[in-house]
PDB file of C-alpha atoms and ligand atoms in Angstrom:
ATOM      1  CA  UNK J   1      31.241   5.306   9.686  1.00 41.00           C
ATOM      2  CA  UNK J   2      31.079   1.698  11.262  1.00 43.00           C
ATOM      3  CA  UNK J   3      27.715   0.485  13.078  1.00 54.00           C
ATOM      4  CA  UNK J   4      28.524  -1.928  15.675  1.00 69.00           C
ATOM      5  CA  UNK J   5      24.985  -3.122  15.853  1.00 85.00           C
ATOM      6  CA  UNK J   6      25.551  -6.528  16.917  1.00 93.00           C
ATOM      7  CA  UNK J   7      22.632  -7.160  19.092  1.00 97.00           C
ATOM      8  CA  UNK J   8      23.605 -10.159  21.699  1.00 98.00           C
ATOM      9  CA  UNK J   9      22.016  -8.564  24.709  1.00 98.00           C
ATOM     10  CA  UNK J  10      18.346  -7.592  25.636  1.00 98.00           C
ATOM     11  CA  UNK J  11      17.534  -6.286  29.291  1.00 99.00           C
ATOM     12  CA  UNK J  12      13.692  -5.562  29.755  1.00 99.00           C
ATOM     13  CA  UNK J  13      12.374  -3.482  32.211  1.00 99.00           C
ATOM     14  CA  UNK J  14       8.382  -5.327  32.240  1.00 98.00           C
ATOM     15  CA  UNK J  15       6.333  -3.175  33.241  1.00 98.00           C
ATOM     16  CA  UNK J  16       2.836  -2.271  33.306  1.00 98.00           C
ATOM     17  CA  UNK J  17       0.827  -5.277  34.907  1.00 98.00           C
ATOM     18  CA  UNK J  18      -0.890  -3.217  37.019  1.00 98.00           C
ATOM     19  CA  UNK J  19      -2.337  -0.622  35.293  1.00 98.00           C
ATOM     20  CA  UNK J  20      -3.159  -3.177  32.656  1.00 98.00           C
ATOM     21  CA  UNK J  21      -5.584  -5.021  35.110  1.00 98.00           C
ATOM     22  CA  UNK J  22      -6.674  -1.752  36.682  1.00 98.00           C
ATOM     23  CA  UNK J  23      -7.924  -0.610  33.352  1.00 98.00           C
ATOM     24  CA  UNK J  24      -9.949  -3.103  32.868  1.00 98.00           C
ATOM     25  CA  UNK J  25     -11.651  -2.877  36.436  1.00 98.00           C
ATOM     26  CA  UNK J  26      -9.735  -5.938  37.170  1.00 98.00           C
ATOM     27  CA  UNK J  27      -7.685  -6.752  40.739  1.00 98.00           C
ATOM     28  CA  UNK J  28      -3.942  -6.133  40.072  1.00 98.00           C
ATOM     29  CA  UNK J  29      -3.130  -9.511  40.580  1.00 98.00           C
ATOM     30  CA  UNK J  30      -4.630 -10.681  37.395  1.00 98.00           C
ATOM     31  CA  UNK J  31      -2.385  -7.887  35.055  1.00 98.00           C
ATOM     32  CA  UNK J  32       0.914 -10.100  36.784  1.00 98.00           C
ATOM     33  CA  UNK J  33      -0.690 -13.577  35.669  1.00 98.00           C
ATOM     34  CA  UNK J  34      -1.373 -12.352  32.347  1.00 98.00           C
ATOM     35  CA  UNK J  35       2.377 -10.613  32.019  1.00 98.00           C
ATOM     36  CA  UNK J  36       3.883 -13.995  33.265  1.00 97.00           C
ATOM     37  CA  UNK J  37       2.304 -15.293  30.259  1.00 96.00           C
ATOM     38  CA  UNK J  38       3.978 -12.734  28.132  1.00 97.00           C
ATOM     39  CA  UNK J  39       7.197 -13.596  29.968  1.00 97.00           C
ATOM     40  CA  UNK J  40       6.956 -16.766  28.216  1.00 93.00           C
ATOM     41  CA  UNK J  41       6.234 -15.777  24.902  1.00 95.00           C
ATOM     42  CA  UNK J  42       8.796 -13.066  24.668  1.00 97.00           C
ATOM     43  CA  UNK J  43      11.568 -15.416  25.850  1.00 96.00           C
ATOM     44  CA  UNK J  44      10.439 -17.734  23.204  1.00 95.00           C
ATOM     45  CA  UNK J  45      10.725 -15.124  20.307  1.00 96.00           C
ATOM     46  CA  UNK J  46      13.860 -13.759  21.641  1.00 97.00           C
ATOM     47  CA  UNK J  47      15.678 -17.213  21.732  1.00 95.00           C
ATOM     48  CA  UNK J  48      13.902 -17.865  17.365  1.00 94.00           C
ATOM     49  CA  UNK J  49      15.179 -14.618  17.138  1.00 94.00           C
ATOM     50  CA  UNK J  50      18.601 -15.660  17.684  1.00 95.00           C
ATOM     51  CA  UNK J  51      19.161 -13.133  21.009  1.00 97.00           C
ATOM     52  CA  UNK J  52      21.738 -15.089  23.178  1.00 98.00           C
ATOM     53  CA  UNK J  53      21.330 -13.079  26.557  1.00 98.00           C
ATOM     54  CA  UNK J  54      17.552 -11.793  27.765  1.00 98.00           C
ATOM     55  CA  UNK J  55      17.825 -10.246  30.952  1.00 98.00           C
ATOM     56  CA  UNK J  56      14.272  -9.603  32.447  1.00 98.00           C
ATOM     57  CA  UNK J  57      13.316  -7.109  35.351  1.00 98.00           C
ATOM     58  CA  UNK J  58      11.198  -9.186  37.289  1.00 98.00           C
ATOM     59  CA  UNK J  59      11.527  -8.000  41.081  1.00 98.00           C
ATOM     60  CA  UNK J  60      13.040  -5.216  42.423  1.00 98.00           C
ATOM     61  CA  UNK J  61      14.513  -4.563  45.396  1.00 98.00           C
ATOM     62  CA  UNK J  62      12.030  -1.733  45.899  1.00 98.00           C
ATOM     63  CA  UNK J  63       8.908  -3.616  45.282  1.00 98.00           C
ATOM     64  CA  UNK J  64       9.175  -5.676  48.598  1.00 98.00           C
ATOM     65  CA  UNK J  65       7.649  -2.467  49.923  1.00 98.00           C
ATOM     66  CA  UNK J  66       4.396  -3.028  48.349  1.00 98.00           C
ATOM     67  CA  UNK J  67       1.479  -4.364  49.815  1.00 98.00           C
ATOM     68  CA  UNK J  68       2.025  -8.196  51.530  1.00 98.00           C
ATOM     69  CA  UNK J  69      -0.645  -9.390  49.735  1.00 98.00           C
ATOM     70  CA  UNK J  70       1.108  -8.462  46.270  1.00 98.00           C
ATOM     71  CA  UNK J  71       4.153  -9.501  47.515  1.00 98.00           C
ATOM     72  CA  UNK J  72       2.789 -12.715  48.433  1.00 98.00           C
ATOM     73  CA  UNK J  73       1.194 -13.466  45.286  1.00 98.00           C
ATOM     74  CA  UNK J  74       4.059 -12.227  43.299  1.00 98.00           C
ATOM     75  CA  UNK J  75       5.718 -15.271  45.021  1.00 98.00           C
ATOM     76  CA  UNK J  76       3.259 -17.466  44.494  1.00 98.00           C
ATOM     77  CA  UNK J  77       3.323 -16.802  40.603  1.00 97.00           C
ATOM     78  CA  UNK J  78       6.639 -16.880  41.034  1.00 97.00           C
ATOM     79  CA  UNK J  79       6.920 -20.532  42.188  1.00 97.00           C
ATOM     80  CA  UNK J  80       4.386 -21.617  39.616  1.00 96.00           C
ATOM     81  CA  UNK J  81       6.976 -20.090  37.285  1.00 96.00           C
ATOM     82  CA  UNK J  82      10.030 -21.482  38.418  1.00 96.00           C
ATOM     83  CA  UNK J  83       8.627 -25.188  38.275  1.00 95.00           C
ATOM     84  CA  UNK J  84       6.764 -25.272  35.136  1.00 94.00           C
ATOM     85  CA  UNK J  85       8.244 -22.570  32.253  1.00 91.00           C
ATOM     86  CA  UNK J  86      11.635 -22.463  33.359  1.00 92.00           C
ATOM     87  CA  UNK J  87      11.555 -26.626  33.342  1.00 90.00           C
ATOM     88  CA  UNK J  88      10.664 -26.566  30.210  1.00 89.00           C
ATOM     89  CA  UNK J  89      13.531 -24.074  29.442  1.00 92.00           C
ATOM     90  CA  UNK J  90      16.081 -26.236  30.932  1.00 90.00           C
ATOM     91  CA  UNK J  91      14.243 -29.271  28.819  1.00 88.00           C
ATOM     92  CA  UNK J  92      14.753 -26.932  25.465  1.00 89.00           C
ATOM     93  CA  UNK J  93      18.567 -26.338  26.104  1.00 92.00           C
ATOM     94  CA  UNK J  94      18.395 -22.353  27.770  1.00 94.00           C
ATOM     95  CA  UNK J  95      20.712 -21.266  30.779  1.00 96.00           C
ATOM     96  CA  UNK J  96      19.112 -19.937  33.797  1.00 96.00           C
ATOM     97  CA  UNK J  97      20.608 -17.240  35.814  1.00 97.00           C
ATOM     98  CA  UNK J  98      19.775 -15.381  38.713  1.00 98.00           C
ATOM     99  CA  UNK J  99      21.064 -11.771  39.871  1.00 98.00           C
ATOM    100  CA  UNK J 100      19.543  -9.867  43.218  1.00 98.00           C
ATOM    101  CA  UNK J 101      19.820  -9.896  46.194  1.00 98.00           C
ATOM    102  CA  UNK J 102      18.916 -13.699  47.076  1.00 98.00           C
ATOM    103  CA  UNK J 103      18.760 -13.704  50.939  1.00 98.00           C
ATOM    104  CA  UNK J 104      15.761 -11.377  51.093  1.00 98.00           C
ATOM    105  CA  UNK J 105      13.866 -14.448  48.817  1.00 98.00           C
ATOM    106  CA  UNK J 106      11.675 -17.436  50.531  1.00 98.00           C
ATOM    107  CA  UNK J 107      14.357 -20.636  51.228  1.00 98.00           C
ATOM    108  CA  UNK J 108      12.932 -23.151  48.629  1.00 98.00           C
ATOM    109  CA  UNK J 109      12.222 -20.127  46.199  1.00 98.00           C
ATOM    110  CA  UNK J 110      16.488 -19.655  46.370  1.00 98.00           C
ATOM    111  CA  UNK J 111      17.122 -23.750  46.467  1.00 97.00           C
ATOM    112  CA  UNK J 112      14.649 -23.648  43.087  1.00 97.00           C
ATOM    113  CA  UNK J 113      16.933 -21.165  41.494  1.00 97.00           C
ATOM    114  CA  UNK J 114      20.139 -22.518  42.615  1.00 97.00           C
ATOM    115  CA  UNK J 115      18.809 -26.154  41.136  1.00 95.00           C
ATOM    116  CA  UNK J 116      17.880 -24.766  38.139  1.00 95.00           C
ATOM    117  CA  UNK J 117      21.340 -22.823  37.654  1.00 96.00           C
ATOM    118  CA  UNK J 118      23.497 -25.732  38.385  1.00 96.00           C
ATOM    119  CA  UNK J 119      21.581 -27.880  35.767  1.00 95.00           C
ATOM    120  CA  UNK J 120      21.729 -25.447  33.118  1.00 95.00           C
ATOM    121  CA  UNK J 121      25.375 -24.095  34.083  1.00 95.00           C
ATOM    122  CA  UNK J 122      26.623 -25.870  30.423  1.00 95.00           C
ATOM    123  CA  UNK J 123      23.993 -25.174  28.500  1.00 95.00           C
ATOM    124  CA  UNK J 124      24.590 -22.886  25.360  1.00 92.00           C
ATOM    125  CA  UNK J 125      22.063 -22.023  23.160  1.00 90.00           C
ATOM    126  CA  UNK J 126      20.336 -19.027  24.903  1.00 96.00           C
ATOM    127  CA  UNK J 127      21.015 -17.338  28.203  1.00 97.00           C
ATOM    128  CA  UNK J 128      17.796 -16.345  30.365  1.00 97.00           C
ATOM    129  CA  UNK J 129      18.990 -13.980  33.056  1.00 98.00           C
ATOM    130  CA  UNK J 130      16.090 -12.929  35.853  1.00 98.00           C
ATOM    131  CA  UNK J 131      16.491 -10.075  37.971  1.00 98.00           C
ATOM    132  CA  UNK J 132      14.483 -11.076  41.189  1.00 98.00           C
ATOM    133  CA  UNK J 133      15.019  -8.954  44.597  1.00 98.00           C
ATOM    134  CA  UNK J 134      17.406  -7.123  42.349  1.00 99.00           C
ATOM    135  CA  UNK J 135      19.039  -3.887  43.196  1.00 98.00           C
ATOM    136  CA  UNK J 136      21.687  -2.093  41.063  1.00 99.00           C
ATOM    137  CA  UNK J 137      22.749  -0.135  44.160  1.00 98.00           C
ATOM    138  CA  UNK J 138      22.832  -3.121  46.434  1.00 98.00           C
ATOM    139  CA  UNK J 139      24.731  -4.912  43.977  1.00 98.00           C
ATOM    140  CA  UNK J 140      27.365  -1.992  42.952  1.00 98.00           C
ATOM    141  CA  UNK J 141      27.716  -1.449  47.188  1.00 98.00           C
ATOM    142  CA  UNK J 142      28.539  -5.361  47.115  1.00 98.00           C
ATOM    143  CA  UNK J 143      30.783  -5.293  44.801  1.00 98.00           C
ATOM    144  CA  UNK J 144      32.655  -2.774  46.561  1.00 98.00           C
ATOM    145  CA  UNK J 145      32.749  -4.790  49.785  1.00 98.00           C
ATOM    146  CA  UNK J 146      33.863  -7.440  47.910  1.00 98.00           C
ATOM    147  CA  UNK J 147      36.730  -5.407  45.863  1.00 98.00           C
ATOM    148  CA  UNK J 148      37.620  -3.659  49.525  1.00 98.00           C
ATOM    149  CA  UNK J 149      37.895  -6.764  51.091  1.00 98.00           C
ATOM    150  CA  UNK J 150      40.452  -8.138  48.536  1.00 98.00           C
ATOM    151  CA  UNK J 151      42.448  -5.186  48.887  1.00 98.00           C
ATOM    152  CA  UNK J 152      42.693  -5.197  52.857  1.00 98.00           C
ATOM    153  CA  UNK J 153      43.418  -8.938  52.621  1.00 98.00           C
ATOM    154  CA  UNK J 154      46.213  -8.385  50.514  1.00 98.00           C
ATOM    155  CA  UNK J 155      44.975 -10.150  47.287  1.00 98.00           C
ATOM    156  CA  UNK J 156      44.659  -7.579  44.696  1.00 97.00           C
ATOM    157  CA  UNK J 157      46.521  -4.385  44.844  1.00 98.00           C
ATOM    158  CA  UNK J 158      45.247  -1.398  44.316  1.00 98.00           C
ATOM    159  CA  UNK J 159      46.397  -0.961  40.950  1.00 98.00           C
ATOM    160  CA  UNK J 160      44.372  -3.991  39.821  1.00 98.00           C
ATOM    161  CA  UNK J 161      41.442  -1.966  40.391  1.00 98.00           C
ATOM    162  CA  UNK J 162      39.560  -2.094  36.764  1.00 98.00           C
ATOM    163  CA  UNK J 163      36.428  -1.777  34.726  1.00 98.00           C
ATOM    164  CA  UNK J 164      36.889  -5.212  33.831  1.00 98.00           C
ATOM    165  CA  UNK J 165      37.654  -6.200  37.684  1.00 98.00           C
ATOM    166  CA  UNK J 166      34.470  -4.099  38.642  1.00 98.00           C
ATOM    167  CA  UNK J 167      32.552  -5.936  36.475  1.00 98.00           C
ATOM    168  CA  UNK J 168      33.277  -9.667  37.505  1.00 98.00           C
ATOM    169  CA  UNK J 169      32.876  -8.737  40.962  1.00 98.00           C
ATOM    170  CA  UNK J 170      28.940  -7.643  39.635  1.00 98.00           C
ATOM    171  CA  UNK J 171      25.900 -10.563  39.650  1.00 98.00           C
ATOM    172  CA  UNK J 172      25.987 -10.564  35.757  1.00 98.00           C
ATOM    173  CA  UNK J 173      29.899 -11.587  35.520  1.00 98.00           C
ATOM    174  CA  UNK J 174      30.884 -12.914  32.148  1.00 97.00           C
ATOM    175  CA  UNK J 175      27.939 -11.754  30.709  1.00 98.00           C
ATOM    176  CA  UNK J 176      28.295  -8.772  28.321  1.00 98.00           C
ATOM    177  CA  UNK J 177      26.790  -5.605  28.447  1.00 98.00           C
ATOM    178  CA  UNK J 178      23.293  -5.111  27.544  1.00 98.00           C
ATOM    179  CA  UNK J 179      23.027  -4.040  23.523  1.00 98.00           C
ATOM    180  CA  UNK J 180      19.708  -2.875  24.207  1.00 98.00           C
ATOM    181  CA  UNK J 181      17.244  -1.934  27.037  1.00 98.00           C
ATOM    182  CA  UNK J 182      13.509  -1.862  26.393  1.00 99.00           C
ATOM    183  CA  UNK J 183      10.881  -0.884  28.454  1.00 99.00           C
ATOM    184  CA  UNK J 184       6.947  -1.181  28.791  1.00 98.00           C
ATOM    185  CA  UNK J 185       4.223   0.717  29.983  1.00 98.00           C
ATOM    186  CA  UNK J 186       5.692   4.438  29.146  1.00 98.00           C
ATOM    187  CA  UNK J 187       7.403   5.191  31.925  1.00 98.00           C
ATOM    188  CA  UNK J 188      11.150   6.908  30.974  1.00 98.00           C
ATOM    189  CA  UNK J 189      13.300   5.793  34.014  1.00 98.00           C
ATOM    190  CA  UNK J 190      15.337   2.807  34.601  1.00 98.00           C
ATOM    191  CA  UNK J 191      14.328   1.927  38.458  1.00 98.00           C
ATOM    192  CA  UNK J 192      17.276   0.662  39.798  1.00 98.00           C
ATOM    193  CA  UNK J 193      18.283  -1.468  37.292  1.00 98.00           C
ATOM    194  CA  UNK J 194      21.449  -2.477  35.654  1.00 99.00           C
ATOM    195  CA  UNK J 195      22.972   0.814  36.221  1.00 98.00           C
ATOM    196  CA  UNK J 196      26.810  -0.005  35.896  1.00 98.00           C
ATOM    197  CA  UNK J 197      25.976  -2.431  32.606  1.00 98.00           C
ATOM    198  CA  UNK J 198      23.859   0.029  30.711  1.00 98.00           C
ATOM    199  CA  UNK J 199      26.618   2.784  30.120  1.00 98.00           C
ATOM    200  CA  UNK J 200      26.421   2.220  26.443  1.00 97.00           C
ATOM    201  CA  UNK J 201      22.967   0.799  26.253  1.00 98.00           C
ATOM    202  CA  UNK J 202      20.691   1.874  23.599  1.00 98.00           C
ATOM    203  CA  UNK J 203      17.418   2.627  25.258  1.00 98.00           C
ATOM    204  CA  UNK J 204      13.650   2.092  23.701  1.00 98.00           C
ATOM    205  CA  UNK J 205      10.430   3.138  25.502  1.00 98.00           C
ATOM    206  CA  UNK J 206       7.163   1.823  24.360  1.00 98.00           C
ATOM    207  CA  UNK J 207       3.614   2.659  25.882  1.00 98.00           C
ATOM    208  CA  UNK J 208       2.589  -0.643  25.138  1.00 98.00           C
ATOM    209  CA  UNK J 209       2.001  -2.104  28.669  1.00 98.00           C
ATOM    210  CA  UNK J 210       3.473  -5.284  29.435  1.00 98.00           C
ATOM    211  CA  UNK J 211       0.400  -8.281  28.779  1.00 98.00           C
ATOM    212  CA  UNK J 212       0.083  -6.502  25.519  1.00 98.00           C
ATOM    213  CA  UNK J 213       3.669  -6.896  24.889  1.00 98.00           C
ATOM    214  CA  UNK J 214       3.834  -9.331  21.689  1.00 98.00           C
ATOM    215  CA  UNK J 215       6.454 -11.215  20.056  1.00 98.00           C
ATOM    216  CA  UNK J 216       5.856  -8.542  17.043  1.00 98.00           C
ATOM    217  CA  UNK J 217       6.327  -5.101  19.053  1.00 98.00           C
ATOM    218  CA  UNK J 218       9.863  -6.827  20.507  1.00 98.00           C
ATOM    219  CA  UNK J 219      10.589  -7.684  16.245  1.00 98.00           C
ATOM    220  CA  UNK J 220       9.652  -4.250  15.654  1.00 98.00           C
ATOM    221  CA  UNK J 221      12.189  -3.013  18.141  1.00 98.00           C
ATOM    222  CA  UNK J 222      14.697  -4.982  16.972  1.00 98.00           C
ATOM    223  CA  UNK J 223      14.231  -3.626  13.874  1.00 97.00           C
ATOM    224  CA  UNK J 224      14.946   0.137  15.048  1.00 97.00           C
ATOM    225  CA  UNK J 225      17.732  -0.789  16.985  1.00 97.00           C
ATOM    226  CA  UNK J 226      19.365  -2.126  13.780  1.00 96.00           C
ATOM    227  CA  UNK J 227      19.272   1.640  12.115  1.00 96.00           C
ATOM    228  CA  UNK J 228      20.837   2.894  14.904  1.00 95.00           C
ATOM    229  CA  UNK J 229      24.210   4.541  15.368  1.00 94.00           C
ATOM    230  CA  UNK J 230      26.367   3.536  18.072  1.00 95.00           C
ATOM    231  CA  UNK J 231      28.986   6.021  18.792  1.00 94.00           C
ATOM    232  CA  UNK J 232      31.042   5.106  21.917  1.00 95.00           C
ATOM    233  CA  UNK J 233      32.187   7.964  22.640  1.00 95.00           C
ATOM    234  CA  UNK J 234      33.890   8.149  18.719  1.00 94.00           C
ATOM    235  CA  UNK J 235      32.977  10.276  15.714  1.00 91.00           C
TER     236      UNK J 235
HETATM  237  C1  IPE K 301       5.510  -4.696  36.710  1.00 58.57           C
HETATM  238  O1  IPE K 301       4.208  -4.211  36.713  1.00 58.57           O
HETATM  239  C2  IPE K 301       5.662  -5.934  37.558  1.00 58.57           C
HETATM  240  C3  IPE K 301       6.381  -5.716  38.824  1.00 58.57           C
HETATM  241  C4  IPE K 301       6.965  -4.601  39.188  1.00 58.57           C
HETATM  242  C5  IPE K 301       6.469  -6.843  39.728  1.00 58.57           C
HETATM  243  P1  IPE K 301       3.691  -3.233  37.835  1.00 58.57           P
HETATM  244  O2  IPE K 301       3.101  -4.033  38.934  1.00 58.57           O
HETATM  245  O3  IPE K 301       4.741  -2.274  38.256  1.00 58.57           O
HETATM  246  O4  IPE K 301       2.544  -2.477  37.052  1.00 58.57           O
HETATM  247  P2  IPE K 301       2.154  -0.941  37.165  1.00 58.57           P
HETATM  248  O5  IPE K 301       3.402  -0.148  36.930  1.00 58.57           O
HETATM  249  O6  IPE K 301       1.606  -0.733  38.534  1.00 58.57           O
HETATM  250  O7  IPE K 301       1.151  -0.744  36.100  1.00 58.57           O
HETATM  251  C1  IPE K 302      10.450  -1.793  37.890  1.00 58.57           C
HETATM  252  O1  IPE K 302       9.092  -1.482  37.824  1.00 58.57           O
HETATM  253  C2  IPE K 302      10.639  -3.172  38.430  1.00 58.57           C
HETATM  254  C3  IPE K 302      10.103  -4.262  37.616  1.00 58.57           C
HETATM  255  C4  IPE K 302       9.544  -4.158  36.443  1.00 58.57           C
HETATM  256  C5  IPE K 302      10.237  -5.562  38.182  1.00 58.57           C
HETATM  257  P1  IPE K 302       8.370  -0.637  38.973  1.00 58.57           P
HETATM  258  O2  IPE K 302       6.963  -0.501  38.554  1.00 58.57           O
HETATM  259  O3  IPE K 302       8.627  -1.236  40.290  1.00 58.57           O
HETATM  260  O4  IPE K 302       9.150   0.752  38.883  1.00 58.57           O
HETATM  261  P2  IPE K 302       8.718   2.197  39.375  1.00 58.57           P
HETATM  262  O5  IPE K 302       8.321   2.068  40.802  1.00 58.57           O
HETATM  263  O6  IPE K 302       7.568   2.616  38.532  1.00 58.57           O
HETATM  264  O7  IPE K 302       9.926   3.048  39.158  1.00 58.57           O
HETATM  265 MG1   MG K 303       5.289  -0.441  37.594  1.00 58.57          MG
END
């Protein structure tokens, strides 16, 4: 039997922030500053691990509904983040990506990100891919727009219509599908996310919530994925 257990691509669903700061009687808003600390760490390890995509849940589509003072202070953390870790990123040689759903984000939060792409755009060594305002709905219903709009226009027949097609016309084109999905905090649902490039995922749920998520629970993860059988469908 062969095991294909090549492991190129880790999507993280981070959760857990709250409950973490809750639990310790602490305002919510702390458990996110501690877990953007993580955030750093665990993109560290992953890159020394040799990992050459990390795709990180950071924003959902959904969690613009919570409170504005969250939101707002998820942005503020957010801004903090995008000039100081992922500058040093770009300094150490990672790509920066972005998938969601952009518009819905502050102006100089998007002109950040789209800086930080373009400089990046040739670099090699690891990919960092962030979900922010993402939505794997949203972006599957683009996608469609986008495919149905080539089709009325006249520039790719029907026929053309593919998984491979499908894909580039999705926020993580020419990236490949995630090997392996992990997430924190013990909840067993994927919110949203990454729902067309998970198909043949494998999936690991820790209770460990995110700020206690250390560089050794993700190598200990890594580990069981390696023992595991992928199947695809075969025998
Ligand atoms: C994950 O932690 C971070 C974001 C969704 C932004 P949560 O904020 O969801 O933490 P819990 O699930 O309430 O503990
Ligand atoms: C998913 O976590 C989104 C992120 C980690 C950014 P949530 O905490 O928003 O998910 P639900 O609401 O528990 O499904
Ligand atoms: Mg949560």
């Amino acid at each position: 039997m062969t095991k294909d257990n090549e492991l190129k691509h880790i999507a993280i669903i981070m959760d857990g922030n709250g409950r973490w700061a809750t639990r310790r009687g602490l305002p919510r808003s702390l458990g996110h500053k501690k877990g953007a600390e993580v955030v750093k760490n665990i993109t560290r390890a992953a890159a020394e691990q040799g990992i050459q995509y990390l795709t990180l849940y950071a924003f959902s589509t959904e969690n613009w509904q919570r409170s504005p003072e969250e939101v707002s202070y998820l942005m503020t953390l957010l801004r903090e983040y995008l000039k100081s870790d992922l500058t040093e990123l770009r300094d150490n040689q990672v790509r920066i990506r972005f998938i969601g759903e952009r518009y819905m984000l502050a102006e100089d939060i998007q002109q950040m990100m789209c800086d930080l792409e373009e400089e990046t755009a040739d670099f090699t060594k690891m990919t960092l891919c962030i979900a922010l305002s993402y939505g794997s709905r949203q972006e599957i219903i683009s996608a469609v727009k986008k495919i149905a709009q080539s089709v009325k226009s006249g520039d790719i027949p029907l026929e053309d219509i593919d998984i491979n097609l499908f894909s580039d016309m999705l926020y993580t084109k020419g990236m490949p599908d995630p090997d392996l999905l992990i997430r924190t905090s013990g909840e067993k649902r994927i919110s949203n996310y990454l729902l067309w490039q998970l198909a043949y995922s494998e999936f690991e749920f820790t209770d460990v919530l995110w700020p206690d998520f250390t560089p050794e629970h993700l190598h200990q993860i890594i580990e069981n994925f390696k023992t595991r059988e992928r199947r695809y469908g075969k025998v």
